[in-house]
Coordinates of C-alpha atoms in Angstrom, one line a residue:
Chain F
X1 CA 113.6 48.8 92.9
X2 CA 114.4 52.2 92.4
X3 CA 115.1 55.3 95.5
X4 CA 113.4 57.8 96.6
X5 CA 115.4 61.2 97.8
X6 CA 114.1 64.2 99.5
X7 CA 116.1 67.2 98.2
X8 CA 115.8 70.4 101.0
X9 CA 115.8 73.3 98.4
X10 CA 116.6 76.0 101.2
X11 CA 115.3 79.6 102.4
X12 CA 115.0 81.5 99.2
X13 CA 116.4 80.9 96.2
X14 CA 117.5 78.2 93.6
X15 CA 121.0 78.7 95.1
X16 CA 120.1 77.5 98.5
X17 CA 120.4 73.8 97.5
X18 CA 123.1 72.0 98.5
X19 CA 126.1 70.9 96.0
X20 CA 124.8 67.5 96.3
X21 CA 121.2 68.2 96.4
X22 CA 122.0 70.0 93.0
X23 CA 123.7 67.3 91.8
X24 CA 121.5 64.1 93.2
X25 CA 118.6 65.9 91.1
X26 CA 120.5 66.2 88.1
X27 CA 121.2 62.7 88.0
X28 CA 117.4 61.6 89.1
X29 CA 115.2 59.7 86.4
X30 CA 112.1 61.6 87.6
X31 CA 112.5 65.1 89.3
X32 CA 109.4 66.5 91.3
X33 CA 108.9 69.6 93.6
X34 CA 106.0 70.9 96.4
X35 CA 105.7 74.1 97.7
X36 CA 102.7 73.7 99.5
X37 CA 104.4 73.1 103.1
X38 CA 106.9 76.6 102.5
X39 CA 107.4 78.8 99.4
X40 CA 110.6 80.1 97.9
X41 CA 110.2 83.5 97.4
X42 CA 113.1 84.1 95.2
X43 CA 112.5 81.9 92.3
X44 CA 110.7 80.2 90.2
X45 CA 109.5 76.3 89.2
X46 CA 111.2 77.6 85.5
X47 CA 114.3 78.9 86.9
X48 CA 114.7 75.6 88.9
X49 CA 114.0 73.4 86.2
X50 CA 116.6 75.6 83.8
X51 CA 118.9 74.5 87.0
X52 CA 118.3 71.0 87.7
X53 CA 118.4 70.6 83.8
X54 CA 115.6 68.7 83.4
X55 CA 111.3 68.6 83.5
X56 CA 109.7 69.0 87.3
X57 CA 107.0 68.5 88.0
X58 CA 105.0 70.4 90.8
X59 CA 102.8 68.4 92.9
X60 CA 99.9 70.4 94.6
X61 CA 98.8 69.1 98.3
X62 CA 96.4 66.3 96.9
X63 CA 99.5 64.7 94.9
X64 CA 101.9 64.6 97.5
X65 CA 99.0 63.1 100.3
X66 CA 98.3 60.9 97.6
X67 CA 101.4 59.8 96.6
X68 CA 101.5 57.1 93.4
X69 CA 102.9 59.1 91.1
X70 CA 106.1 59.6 93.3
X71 CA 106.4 55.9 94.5
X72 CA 105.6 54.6 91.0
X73 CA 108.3 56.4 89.6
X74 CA 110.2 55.1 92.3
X75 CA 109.5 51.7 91.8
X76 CA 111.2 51.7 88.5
X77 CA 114.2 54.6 89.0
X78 CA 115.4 57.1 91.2
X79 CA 113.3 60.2 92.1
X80 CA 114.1 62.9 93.5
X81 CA 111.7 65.0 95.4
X82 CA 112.3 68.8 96.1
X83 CA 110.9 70.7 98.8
X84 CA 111.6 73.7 100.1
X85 CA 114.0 74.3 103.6
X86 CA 114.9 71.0 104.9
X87 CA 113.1 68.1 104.0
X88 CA 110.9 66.4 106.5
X89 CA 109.1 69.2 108.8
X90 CA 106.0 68.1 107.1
X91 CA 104.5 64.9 108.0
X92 CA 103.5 64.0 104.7
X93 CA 106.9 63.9 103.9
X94 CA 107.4 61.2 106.9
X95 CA 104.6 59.0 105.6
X96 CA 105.3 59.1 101.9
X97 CA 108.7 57.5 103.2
X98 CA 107.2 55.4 105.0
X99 CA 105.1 53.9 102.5
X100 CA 108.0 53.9 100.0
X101 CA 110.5 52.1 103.0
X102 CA 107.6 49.7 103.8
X103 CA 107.5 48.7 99.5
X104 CA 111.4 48.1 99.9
X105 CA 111.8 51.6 97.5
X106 CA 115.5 53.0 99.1
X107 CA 115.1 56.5 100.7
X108 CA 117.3 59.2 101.8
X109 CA 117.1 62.9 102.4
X110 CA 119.5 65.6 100.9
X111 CA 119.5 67.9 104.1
X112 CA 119.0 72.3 103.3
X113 CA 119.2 74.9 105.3
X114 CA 116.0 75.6 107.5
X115 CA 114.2 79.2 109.1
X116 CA 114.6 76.3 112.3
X117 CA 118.4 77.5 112.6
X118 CA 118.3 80.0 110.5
X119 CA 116.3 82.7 112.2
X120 CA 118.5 81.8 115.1
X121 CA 121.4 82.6 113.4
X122 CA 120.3 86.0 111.4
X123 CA 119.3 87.3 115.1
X124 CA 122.2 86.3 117.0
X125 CA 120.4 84.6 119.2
X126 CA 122.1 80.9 120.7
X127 CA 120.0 78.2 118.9
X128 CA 120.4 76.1 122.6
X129 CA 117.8 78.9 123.9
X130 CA 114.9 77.9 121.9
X131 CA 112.1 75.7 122.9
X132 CA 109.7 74.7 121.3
X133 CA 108.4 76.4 118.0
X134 CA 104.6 77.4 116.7
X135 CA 102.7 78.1 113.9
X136 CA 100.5 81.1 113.7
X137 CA 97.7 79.5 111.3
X138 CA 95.2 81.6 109.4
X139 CA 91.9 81.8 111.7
X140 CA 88.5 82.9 111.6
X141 CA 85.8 82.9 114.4
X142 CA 85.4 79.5 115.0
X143 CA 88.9 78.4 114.2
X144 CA 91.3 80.0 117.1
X145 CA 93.8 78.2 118.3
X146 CA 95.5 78.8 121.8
X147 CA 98.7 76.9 121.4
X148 CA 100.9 79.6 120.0
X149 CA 99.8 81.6 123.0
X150 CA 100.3 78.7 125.4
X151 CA 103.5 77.4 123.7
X152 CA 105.2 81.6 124.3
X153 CA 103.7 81.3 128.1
X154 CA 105.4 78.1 128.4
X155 CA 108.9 78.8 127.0
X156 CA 108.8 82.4 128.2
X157 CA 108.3 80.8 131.7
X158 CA 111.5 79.0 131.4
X159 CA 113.5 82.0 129.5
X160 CA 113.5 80.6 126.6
X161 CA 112.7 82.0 123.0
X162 CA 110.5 80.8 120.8
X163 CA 110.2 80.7 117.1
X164 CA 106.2 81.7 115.6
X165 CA 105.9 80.3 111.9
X166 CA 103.2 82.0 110.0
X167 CA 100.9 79.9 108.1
X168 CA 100.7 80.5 104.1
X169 CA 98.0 79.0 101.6
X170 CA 98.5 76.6 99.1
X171 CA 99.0 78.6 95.7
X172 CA 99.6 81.8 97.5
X173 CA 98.3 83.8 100.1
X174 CA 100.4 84.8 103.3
X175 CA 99.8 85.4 107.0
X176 CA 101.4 88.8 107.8
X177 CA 103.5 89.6 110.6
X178 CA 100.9 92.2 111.8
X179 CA 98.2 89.8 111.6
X180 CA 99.8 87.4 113.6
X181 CA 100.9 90.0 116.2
X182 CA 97.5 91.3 116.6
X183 CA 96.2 87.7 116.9
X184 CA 98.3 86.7 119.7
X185 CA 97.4 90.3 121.2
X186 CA 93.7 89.3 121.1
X187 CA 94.4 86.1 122.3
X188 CA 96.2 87.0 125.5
X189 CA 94.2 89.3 126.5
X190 CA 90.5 87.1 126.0
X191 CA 93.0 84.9 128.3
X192 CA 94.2 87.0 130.4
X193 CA 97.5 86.2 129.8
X194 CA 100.8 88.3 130.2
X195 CA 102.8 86.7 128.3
X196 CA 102.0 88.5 125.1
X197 CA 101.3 92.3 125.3
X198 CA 101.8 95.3 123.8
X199 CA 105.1 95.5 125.3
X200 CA 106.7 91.9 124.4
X201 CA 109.6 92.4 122.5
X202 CA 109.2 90.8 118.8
X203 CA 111.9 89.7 116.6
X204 CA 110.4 89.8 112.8
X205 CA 112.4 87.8 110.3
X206 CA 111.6 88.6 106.6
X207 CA 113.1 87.3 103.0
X208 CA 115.5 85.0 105.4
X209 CA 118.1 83.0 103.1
X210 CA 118.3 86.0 100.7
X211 CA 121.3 88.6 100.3
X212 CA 119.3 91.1 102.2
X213 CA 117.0 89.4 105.0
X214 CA 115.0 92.1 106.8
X215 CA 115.4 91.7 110.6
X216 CA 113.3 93.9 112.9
X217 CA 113.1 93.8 116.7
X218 CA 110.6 96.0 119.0
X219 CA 107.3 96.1 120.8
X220 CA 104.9 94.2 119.7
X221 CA 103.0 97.7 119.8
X222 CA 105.7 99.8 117.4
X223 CA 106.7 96.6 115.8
X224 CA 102.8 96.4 114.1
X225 CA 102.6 99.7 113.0
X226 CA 106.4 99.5 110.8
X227 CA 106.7 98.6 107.3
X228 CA 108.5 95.0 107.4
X229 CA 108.6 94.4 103.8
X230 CA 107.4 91.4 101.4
X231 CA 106.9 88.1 103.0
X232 CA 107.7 85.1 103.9
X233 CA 108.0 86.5 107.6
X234 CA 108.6 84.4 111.1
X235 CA 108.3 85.9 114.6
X236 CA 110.9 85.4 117.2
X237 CA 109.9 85.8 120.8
X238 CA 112.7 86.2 123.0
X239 CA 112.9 84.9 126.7
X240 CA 115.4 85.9 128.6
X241 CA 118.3 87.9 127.0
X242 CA 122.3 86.4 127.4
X243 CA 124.6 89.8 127.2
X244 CA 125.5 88.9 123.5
X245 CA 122.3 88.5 122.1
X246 CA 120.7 92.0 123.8
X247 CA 124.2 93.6 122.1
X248 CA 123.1 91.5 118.8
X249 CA 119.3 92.3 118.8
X250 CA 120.0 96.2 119.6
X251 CA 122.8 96.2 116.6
X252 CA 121.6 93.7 113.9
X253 CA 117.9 94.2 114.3
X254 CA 117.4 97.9 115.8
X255 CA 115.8 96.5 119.2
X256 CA 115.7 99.7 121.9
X257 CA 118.4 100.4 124.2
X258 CA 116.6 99.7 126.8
X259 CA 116.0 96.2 126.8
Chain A
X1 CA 135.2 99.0 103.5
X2 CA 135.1 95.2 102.6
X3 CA 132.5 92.4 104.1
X4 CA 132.5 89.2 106.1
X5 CA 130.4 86.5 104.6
X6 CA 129.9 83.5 107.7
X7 CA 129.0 80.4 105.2
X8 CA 127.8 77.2 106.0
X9 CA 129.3 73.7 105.2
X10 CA 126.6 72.0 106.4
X11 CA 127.0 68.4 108.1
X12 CA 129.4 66.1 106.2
X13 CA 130.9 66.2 103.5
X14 CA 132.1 69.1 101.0
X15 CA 129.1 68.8 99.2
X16 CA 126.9 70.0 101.3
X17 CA 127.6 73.8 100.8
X18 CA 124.9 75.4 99.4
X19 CA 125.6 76.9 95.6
X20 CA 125.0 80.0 96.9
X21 CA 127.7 79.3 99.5
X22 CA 130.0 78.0 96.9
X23 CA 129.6 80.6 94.5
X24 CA 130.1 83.3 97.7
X25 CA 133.2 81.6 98.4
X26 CA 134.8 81.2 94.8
X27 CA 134.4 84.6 94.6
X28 CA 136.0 86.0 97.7
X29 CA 139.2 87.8 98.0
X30 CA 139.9 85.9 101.0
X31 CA 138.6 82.5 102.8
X32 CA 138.7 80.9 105.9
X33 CA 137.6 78.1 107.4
X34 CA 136.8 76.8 111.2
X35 CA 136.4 73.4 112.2
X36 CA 136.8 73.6 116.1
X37 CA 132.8 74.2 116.6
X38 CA 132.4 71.8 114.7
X39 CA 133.5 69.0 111.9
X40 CA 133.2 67.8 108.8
X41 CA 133.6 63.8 109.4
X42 CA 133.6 63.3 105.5
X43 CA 136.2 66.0 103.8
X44 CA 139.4 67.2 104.2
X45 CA 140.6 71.2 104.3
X46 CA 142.4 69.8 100.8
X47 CA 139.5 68.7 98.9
X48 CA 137.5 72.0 100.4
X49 CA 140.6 74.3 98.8
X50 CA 140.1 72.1 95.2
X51 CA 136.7 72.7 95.5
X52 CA 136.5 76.6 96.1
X53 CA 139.9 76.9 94.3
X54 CA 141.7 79.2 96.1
X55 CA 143.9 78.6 99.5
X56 CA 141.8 78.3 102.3
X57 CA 143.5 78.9 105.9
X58 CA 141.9 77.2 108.8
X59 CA 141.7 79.1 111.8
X60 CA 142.1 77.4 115.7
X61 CA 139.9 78.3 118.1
X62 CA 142.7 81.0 119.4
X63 CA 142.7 82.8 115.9
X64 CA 139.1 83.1 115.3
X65 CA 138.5 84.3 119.5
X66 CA 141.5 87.0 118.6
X67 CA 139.8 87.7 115.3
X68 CA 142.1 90.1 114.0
X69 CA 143.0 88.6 110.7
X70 CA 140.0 87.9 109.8
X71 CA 138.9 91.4 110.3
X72 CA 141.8 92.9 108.8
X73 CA 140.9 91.3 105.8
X74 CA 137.3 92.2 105.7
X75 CA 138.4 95.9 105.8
X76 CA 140.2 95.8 102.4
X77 CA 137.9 93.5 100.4
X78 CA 135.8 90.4 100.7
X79 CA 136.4 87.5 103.3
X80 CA 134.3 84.1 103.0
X81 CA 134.2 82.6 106.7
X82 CA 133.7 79.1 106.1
X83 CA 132.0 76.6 109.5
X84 CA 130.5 73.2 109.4
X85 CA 126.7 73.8 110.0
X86 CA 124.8 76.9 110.0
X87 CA 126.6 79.5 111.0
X88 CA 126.6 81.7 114.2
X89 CA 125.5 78.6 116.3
X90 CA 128.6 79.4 118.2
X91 CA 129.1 82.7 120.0
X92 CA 132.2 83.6 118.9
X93 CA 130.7 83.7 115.5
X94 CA 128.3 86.2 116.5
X95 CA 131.1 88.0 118.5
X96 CA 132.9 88.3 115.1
X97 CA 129.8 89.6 113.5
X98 CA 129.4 92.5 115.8
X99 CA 133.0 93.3 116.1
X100 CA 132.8 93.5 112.2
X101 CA 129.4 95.6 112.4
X102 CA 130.9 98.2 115.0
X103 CA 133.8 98.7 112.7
X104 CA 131.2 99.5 109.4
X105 CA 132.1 95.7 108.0
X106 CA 129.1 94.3 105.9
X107 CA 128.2 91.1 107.5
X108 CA 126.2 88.5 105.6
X109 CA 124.9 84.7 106.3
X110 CA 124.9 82.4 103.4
X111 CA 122.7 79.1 105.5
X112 CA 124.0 75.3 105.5
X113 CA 121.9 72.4 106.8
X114 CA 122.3 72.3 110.2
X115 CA 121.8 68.9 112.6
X116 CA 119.2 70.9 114.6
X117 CA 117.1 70.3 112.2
X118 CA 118.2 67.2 110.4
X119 CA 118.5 64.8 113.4
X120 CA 114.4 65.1 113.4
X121 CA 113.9 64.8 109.7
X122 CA 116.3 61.4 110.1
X123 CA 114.7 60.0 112.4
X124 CA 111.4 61.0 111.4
X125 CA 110.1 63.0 114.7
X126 CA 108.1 66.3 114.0
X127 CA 110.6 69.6 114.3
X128 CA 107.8 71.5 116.7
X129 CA 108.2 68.8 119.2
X130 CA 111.3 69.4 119.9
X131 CA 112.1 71.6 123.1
X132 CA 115.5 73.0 124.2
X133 CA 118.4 71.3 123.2
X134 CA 121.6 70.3 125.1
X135 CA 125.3 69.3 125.3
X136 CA 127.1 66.6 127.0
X137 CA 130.5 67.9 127.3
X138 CA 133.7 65.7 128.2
X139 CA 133.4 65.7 131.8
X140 CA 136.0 64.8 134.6
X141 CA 135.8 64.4 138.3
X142 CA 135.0 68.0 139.2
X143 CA 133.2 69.1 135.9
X144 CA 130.1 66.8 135.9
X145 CA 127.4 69.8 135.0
X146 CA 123.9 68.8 135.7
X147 CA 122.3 70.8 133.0
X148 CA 122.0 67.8 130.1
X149 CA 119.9 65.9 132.3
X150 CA 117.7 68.7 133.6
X151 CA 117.2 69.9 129.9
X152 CA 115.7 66.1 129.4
X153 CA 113.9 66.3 132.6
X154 CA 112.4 69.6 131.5
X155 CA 111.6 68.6 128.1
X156 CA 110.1 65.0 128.7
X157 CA 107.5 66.9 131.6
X158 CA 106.4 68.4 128.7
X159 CA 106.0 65.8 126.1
X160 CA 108.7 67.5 124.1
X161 CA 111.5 65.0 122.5
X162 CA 115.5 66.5 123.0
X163 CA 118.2 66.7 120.6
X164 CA 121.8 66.2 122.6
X165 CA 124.9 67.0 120.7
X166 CA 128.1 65.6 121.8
X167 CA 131.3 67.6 123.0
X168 CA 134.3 67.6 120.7
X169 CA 138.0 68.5 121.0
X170 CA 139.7 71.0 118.7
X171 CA 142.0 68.8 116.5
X172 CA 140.2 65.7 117.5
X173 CA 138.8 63.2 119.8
X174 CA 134.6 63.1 119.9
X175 CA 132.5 62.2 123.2
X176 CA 131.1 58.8 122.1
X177 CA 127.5 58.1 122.5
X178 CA 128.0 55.1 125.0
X179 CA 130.0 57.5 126.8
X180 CA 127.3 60.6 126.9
X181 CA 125.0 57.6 127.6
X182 CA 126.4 56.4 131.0
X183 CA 126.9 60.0 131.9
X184 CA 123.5 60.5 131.4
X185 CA 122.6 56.9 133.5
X186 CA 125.5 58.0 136.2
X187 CA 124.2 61.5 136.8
X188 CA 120.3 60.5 137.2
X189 CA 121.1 57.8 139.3
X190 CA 123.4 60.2 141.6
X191 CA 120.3 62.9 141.1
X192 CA 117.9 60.1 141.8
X193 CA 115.9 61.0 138.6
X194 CA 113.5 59.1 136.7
X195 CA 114.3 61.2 133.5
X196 CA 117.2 59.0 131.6
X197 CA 117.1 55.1 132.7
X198 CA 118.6 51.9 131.2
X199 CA 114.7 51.6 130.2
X200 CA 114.5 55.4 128.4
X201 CA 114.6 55.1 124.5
X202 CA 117.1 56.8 122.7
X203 CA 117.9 57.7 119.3
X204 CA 121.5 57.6 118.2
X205 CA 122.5 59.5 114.8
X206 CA 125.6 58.9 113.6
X207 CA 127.3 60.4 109.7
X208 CA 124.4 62.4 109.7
X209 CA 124.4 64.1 106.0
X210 CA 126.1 61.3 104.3
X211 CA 124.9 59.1 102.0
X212 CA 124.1 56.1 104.8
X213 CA 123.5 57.8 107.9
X214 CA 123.4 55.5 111.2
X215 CA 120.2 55.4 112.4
X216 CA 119.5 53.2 116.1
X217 CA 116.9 53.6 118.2
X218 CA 116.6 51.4 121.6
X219 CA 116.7 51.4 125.4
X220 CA 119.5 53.2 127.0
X221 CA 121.0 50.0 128.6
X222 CA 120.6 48.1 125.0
X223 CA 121.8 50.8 122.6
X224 CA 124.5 51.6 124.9
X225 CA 126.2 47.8 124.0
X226 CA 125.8 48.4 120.1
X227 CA 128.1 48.8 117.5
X228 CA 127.0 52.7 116.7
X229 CA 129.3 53.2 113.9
X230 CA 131.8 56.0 113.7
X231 CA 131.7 59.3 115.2
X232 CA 130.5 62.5 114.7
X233 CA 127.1 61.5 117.0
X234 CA 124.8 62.6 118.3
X235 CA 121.3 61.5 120.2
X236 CA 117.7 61.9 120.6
X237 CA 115.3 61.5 123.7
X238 CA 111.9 61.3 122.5
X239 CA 109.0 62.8 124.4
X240 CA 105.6 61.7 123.8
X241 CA 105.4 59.7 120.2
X242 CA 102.6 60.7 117.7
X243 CA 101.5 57.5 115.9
X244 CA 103.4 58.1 113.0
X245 CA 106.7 59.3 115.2
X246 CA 106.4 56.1 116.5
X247 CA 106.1 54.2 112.9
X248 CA 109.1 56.1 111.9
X249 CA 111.3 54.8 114.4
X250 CA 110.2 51.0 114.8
X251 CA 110.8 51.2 110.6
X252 CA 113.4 53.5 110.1
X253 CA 115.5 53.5 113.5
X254 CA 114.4 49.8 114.5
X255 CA 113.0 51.0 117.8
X256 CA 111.1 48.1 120.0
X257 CA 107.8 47.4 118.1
X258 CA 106.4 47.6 122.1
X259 CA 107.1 50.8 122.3

């Protein structure tokens, strides 16, 4: 029987791997990558593979759900299964190593760096203050979800921050950081809710990982209108501010005085 | 004016630096390294200095509060700071940012896997049902905070599952997890809470970003009497389990199939 490892790739690049991420996938029979659940913005599958020194081979959505290419090869050798950030936020990863565990296939996970402690970090914010995190997923009229709404209200409640993921589409296609501030805008106020207004202060996280991640931090009214440059982008709602992190949200990412 | 790169080692062992992180670091005119916020269980300072190839100096707690050498070096040319994790998880490391920022000091993150988010890719529990997380420091007679348990409290009334780190002591000595456990039991039977009983599950990570992590899951009173393995731990309190949550740990943890 052969293993099967989940490789986190990181925030951006082909650098973001770990030493022994790098290394575990250099030595893997069978090397294959997703980046359906996240996208690295600052490469590409052929700079990767030029890395890793050897073929990969990208599985959309429906290979990864599906599965028996990446246990069969891991019936017979050791695969190594790249995906981007750190591995296991999706939970396809989970049942894939389930099913590969419940054959007797060996598994393990090369951890990378993830937006989770990331965006924490870039703003200065203490990771202990988050509670839960969200996704803002693409919507339509009949597909509008309150929970981002209700999971701000709830942390907010309790001074905590939260973390807002944006959704992005298999092959391409992003959810802006104005899109998803105008959709929780709409949102709170069909609910009557004050928990998201014109005048929340919004943390916008863009190219994290990379040399020169672009950190921005107003209302959610200025914040809209400003040019926040290419995606990936993350929101960070804020609850109540520690003296540091005010300091570290006016000087890092241009927040107003007056906080 | 110079710059102050915060890089980070990630969870175990020197090998966990991301190449980006590695290549920052080779190429510095200065590094230094931290391990008082945190440590690497499976490296030495030594085998860090062969790997980045130049001296490394460790700082104590007193050196990197004071700060001044590492700023002074950042004002002539370019100074790797090197700390298990992802950086600025620790407030003096965002104190050193801004100190560095006010001064005209280019600041930069280059991200390392960080337990925040590994301990639910482990284990196999989704990352957005995780609320606030919490510390169990070494306590004595009169410090016996309340706050760990009310962070569980908080979290569980909500479904939401808990990630507890455990204290450490610069140059040694870790809070065991049979010894954050019957804190844990001590204070919510003094409290009279129903939040953390000998009947609560909890997950206990141990070597997280190793090669064989130690993975347990069980009742508080059971896990408490197991051989956990060797330090650096930390533990889980699970909220409400999704099906496959629960799959995960009964398979991967060995949780109670009644759970």
């Amino acid at each position: 029987m052969g293993e099967l490892v989940f490789i986190g790739l990181g925030l951006f690049d082909e650098k973001d791997i770990t030493v022994k991420g790098l290394e575990t996938a250099r030595a893997a029979d069978t090397v294959f990558a997703e980046f359906y659940t996240s996208s690295l913005r600052g490469t590409t599958p052929e700079t990767l593979r030029l890395m890793v020194g050897k073929p990969i081979r990208v599985l959309s959505r429906k290979d990864l759900e599906q599965g028996s290419d990446v246990l069969e090869a891991a019936r017979h050798g050791t695969v190594a299964l790249l995906v981007p950030g750190d591995p296991m936020a999706a939970t396809t990863h989970v049942e894939l190593r389930l099913r590969a565990n419940e054959e007797g296939i060996r598994t393990r996970i090369v951890h990378g760096p993830s937006i989770v402690s990331a965006a924490a970090g870039l703003l200065g914010l203490q990771s202990y203050k988050f509670g839960r995190a969200t996704t803002v997923p693409f919507t339509d009229e009949k597909f509008r979800p309150v929970s981002p709404l209700e999971v701000i209200e709830e942390n907010r409640a309790r001074g905590l921050h939260t973390l807002v993921l944006l959704d992005l589409k298999e092959g391409g296609g992003f959810l802006t950081a104005p899109e998803a501030i105008q959709y929780l805008l709409d949102l709170a106020r069909e609910k009557r809710s004050q928990a998201f207004t014109e005048d929340t202060l919004v943390c916008v996280l863009g190219q994290a990982g990379s040399d020169s991640p672009r950190i921005a931090a107003g209302r959610a009214g200025d914040i809209q209108k400003r040019n926040l440059g290419r995606p990936l982008h993350c929101l960070v709602i804020p609850g109540e501010l520690h003296f540091m992190e005010k300091e570290a949200l006016v000087k890092l990412a241009g927040a107003p005085k007056d906080l």
